[in-house]
mmCIF file of N, CA and C in Angstrom:
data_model
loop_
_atom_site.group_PDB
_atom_site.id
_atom_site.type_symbol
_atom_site.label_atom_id
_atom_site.label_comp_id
_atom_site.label_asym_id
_atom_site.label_seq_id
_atom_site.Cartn_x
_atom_site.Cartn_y
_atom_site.Cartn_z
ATOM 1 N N UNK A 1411 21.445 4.489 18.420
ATOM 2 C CA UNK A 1411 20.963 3.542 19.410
ATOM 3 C C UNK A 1411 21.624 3.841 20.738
ATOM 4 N N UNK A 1412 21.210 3.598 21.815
ATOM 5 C CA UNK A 1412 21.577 3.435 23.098
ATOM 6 C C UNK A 1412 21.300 2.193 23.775
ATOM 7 N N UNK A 1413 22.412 2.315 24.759
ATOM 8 C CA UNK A 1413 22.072 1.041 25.438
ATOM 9 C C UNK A 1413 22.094 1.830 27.164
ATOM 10 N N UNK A 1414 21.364 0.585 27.656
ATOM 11 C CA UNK A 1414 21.129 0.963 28.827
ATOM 12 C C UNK A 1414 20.657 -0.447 29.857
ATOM 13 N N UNK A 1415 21.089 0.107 31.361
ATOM 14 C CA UNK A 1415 20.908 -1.689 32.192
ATOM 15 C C UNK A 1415 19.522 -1.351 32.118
ATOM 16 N N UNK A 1416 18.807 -2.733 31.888
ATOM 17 C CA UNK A 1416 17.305 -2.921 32.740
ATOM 18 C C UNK A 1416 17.290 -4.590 32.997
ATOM 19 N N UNK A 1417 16.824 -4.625 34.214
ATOM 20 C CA UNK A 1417 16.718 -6.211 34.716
ATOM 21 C C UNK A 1417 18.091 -6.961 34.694
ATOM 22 N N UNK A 1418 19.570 -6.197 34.232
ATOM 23 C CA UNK A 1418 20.525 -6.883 34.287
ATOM 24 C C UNK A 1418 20.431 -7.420 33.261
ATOM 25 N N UNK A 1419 20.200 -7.115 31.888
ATOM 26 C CA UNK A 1419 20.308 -7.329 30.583
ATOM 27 C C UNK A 1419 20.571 -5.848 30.002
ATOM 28 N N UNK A 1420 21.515 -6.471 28.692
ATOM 29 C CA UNK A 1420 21.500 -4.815 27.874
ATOM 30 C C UNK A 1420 20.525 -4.702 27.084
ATOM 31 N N UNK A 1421 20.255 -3.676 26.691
ATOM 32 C CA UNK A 1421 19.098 -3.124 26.060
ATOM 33 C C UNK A 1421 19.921 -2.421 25.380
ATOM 34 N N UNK A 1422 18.871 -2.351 23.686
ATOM 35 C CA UNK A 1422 18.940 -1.370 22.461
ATOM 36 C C UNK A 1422 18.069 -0.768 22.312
ATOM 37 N N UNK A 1423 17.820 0.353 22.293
ATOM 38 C CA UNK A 1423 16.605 1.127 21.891
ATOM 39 C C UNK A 1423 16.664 1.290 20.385
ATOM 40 N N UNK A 1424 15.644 0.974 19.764
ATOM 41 C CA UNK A 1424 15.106 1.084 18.179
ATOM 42 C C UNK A 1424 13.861 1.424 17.528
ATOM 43 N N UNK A 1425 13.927 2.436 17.111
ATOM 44 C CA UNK A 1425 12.516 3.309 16.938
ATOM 45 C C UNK A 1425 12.446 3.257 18.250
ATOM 46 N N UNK A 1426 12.950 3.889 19.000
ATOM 47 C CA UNK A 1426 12.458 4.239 20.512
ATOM 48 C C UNK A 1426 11.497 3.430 20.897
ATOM 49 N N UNK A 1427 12.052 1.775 21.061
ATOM 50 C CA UNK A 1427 11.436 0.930 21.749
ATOM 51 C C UNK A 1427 12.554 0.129 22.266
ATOM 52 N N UNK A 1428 12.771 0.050 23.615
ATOM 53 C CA UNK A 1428 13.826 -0.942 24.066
ATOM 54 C C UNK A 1428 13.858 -2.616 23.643
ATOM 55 N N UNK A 1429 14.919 -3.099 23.258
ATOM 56 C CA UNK A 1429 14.905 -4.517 22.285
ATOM 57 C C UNK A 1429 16.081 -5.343 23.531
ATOM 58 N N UNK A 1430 15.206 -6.306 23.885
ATOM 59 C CA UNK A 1430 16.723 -7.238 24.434
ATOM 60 C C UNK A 1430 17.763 -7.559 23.311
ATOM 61 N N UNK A 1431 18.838 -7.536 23.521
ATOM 62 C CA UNK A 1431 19.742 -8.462 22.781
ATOM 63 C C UNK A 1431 19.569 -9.716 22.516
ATOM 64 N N UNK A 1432 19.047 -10.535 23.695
ATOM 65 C CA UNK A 1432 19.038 -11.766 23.357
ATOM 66 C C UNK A 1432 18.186 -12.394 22.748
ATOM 67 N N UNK A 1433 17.371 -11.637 22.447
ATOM 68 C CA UNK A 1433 16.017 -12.494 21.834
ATOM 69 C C UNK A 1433 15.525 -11.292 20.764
ATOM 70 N N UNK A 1434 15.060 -12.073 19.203
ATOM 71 C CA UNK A 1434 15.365 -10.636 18.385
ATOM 72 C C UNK A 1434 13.798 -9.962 18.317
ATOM 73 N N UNK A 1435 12.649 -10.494 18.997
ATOM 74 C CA UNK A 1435 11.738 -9.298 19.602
ATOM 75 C C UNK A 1435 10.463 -10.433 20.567
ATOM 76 N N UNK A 1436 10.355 -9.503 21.463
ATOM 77 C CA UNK A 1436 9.513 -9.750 22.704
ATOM 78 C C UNK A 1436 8.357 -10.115 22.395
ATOM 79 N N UNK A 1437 7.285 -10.901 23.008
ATOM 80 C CA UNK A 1437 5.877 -11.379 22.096
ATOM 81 C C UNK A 1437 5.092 -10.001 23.077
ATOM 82 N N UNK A 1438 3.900 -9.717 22.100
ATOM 83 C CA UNK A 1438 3.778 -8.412 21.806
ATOM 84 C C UNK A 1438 4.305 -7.283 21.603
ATOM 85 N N UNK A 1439 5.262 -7.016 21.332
ATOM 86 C CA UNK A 1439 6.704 -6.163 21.033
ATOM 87 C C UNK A 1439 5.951 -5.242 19.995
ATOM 88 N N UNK A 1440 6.068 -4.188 19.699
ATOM 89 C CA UNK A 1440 5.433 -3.223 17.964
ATOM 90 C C UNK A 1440 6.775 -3.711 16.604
ATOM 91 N N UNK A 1441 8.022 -4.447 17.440
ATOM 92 C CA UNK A 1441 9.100 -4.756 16.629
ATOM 93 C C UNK A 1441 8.784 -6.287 16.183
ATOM 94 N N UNK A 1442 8.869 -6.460 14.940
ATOM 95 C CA UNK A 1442 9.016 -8.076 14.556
ATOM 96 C C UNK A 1442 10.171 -7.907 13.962
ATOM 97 N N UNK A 1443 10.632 -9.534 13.729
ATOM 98 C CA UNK A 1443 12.186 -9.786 13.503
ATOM 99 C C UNK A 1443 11.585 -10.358 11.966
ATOM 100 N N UNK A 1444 12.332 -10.308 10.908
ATOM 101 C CA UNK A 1444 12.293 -11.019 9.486
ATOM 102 C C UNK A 1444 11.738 -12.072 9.228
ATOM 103 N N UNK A 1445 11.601 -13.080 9.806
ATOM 104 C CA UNK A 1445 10.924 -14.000 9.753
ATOM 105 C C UNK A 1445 9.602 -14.198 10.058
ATOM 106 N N UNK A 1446 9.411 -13.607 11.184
ATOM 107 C CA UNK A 1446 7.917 -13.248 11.642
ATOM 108 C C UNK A 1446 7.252 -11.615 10.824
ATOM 109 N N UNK A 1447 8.070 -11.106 10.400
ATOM 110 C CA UNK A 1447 7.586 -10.597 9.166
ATOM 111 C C UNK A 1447 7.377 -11.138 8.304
ATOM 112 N N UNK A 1448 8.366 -11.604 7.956
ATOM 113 C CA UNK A 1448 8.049 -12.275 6.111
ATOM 114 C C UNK A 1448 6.386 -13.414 6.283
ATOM 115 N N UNK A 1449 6.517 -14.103 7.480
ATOM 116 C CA UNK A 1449 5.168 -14.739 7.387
ATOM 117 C C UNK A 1449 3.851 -13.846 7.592
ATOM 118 N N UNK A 1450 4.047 -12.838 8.120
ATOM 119 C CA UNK A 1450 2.915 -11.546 8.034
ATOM 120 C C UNK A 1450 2.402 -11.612 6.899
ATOM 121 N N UNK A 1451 3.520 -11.317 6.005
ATOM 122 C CA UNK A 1451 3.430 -11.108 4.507
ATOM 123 C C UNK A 1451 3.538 -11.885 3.687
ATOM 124 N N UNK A 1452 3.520 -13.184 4.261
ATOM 125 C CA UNK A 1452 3.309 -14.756 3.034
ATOM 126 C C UNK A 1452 4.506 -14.415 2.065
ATOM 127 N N UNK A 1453 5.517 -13.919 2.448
ATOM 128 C CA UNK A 1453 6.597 -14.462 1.392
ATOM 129 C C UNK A 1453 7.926 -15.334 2.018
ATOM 130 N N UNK A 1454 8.607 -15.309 1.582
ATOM 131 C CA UNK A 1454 10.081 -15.476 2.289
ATOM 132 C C UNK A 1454 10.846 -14.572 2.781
ATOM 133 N N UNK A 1455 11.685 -15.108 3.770
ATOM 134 C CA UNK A 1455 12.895 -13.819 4.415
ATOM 135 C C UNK A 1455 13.180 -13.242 3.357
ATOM 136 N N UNK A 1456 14.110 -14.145 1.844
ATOM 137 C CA UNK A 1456 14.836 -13.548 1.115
ATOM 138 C C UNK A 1456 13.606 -12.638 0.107
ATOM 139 N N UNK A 1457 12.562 -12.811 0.353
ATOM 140 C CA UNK A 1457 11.923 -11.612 -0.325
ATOM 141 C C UNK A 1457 11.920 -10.427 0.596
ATOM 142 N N UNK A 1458 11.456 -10.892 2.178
ATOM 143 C CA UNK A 1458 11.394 -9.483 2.477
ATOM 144 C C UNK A 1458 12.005 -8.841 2.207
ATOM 145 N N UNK A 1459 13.981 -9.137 2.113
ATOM 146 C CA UNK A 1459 14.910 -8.570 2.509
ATOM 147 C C UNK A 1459 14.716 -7.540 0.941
ATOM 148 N N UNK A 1460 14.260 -7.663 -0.047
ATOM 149 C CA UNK A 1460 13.902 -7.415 -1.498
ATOM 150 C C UNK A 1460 13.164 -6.434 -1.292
ATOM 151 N N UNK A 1461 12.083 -6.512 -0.542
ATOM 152 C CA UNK A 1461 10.740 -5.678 -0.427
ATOM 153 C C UNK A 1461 11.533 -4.278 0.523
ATOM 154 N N UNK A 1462 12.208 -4.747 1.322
ATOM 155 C CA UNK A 1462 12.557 -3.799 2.407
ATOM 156 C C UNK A 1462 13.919 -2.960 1.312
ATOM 157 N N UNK A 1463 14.685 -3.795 0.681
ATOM 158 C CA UNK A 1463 15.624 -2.764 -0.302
ATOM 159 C C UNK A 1463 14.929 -1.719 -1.243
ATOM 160 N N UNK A 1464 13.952 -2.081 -1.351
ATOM 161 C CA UNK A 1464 13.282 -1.469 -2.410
ATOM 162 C C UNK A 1464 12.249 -0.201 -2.197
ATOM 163 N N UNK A 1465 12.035 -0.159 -0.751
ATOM 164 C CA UNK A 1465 11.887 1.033 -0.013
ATOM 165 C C UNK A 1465 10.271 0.926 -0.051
ATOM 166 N N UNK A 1466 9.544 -0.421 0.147
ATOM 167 C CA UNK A 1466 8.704 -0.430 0.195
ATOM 168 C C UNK A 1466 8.151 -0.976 1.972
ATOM 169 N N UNK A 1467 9.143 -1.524 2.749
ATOM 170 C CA UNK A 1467 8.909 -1.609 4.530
ATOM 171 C C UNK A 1467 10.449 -1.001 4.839
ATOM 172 N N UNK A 1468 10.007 -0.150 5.956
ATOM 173 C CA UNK A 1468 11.231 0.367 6.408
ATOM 174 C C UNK A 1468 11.740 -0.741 7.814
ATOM 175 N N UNK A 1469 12.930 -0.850 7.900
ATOM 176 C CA UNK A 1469 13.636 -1.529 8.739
ATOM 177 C C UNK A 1469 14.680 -1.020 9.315
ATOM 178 N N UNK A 1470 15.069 -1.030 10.844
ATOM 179 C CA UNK A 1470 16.180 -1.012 11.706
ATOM 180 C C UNK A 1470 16.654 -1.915 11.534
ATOM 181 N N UNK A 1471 18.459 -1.634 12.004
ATOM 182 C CA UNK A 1471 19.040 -2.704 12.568
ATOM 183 C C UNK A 1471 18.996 -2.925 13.971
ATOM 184 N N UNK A 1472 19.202 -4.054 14.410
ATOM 185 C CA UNK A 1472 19.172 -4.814 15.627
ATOM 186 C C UNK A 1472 20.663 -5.105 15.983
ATOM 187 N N UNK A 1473 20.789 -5.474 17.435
ATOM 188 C CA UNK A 1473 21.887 -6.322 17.460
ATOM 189 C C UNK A 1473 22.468 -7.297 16.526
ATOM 190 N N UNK A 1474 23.665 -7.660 16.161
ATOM 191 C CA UNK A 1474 24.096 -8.431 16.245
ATOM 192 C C UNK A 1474 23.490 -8.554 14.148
ATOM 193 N N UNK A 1475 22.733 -7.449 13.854
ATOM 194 C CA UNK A 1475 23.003 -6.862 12.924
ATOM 195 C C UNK A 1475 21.659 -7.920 11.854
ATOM 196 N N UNK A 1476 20.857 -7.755 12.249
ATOM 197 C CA UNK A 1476 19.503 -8.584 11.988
ATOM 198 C C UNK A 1476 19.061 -7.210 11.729
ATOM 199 N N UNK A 1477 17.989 -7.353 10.720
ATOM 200 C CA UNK A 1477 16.657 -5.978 10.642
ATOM 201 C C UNK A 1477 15.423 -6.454 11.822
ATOM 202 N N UNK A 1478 14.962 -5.333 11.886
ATOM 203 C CA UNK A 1478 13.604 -5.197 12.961
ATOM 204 C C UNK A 1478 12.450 -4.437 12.087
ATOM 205 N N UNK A 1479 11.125 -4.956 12.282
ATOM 206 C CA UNK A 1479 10.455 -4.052 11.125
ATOM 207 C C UNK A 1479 9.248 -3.859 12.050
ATOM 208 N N UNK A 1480 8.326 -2.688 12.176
ATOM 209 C CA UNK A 1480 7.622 -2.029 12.931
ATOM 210 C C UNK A 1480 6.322 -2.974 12.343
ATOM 211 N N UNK A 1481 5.712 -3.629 13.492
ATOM 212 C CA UNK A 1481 4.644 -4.241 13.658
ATOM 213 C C UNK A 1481 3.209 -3.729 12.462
ATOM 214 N N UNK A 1482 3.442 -2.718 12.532
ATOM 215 C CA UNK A 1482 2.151 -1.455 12.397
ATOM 216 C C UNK A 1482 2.186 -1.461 10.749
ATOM 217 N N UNK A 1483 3.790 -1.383 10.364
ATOM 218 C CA UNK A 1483 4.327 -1.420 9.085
ATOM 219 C C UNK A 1483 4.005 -2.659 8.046
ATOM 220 N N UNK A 1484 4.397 -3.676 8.800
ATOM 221 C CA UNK A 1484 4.232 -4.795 8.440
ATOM 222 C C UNK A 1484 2.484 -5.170 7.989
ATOM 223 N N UNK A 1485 1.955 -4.533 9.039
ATOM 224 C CA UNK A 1485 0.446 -4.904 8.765
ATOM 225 C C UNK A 1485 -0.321 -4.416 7.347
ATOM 226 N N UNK A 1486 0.335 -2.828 7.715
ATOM 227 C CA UNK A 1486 0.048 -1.635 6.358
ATOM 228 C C UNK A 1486 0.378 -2.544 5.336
ATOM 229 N N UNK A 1487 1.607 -2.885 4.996
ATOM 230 C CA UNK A 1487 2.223 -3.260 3.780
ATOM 231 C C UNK A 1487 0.867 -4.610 3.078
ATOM 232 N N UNK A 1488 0.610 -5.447 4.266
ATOM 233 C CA UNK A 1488 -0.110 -7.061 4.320
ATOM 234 C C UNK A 1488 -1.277 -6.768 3.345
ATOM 235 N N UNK A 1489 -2.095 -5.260 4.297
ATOM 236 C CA UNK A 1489 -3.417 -5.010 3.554
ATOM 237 C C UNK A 1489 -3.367 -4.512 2.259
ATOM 238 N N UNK A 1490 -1.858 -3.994 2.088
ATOM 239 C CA UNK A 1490 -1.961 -3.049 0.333
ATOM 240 C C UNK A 1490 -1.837 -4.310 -0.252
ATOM 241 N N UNK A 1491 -1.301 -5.287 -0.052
ATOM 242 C CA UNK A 1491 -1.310 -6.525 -1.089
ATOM 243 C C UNK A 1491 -1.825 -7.104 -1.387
ATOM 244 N N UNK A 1492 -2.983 -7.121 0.029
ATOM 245 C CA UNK A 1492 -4.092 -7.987 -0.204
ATOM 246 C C UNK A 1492 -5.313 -7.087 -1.371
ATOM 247 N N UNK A 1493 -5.346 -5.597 -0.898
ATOM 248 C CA UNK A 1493 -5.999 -5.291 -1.631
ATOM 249 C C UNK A 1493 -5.836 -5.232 -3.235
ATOM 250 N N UNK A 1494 -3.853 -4.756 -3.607
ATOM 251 C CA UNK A 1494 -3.848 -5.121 -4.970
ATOM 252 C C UNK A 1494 -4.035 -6.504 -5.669
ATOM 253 N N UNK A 1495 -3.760 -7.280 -5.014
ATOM 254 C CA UNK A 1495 -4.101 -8.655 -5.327
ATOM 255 C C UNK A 1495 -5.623 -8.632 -5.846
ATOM 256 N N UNK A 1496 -6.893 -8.356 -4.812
ATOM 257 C CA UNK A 1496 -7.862 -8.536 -4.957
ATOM 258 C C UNK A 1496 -8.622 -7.620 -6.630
ATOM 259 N N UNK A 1497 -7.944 -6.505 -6.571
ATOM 260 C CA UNK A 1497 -8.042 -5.483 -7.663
ATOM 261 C C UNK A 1497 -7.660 -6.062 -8.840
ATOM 262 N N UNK A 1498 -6.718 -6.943 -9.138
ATOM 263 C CA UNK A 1498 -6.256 -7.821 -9.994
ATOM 264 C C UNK A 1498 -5.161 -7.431 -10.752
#
């Protein structure tokens, strides 16, 4: 990670996308924070955190030591479930 000034805030770059510190992702951001994942994916944090050990969504760390999970990822993962679900 790097940090760097912009606007007089520090910045983290993750997956080569700059992340404020203070806020754990920007609205439209490609980064969601765990929670706004886990509701992507209709489960709980403490599942994501399950789903993501298990090497099924990949995740960064963030500041202050939170995961970040790629927007794009999150979606992929939404539709395989929906579709195994539907498959039965």
């Amino acid at each position: 990670a790097e940090y760097s000034a912009a606007s007089g805030n520090r910045t983290r770059t993750i997956l080569n996308e700059p992340m404020y510190m203070s806020t754990p992702t920007k609205p439209g951001s490609p980064l969601v924070g765990p929670r706004e994942a886990a509701t992507l994916l209709g489960v709980t944090v403490s599942r994501l955190r399950q789903i993501a050990r298990a090497g099924l969504l990949p995740a960064a760390h963030a500041a202050g030591s939170y995961r970040v999970y790629r927007r794009e990822d999150v979606l992929a993962l939404a539709r395989e479930r929906a579709v195994a679900a539907a498959s039965g």
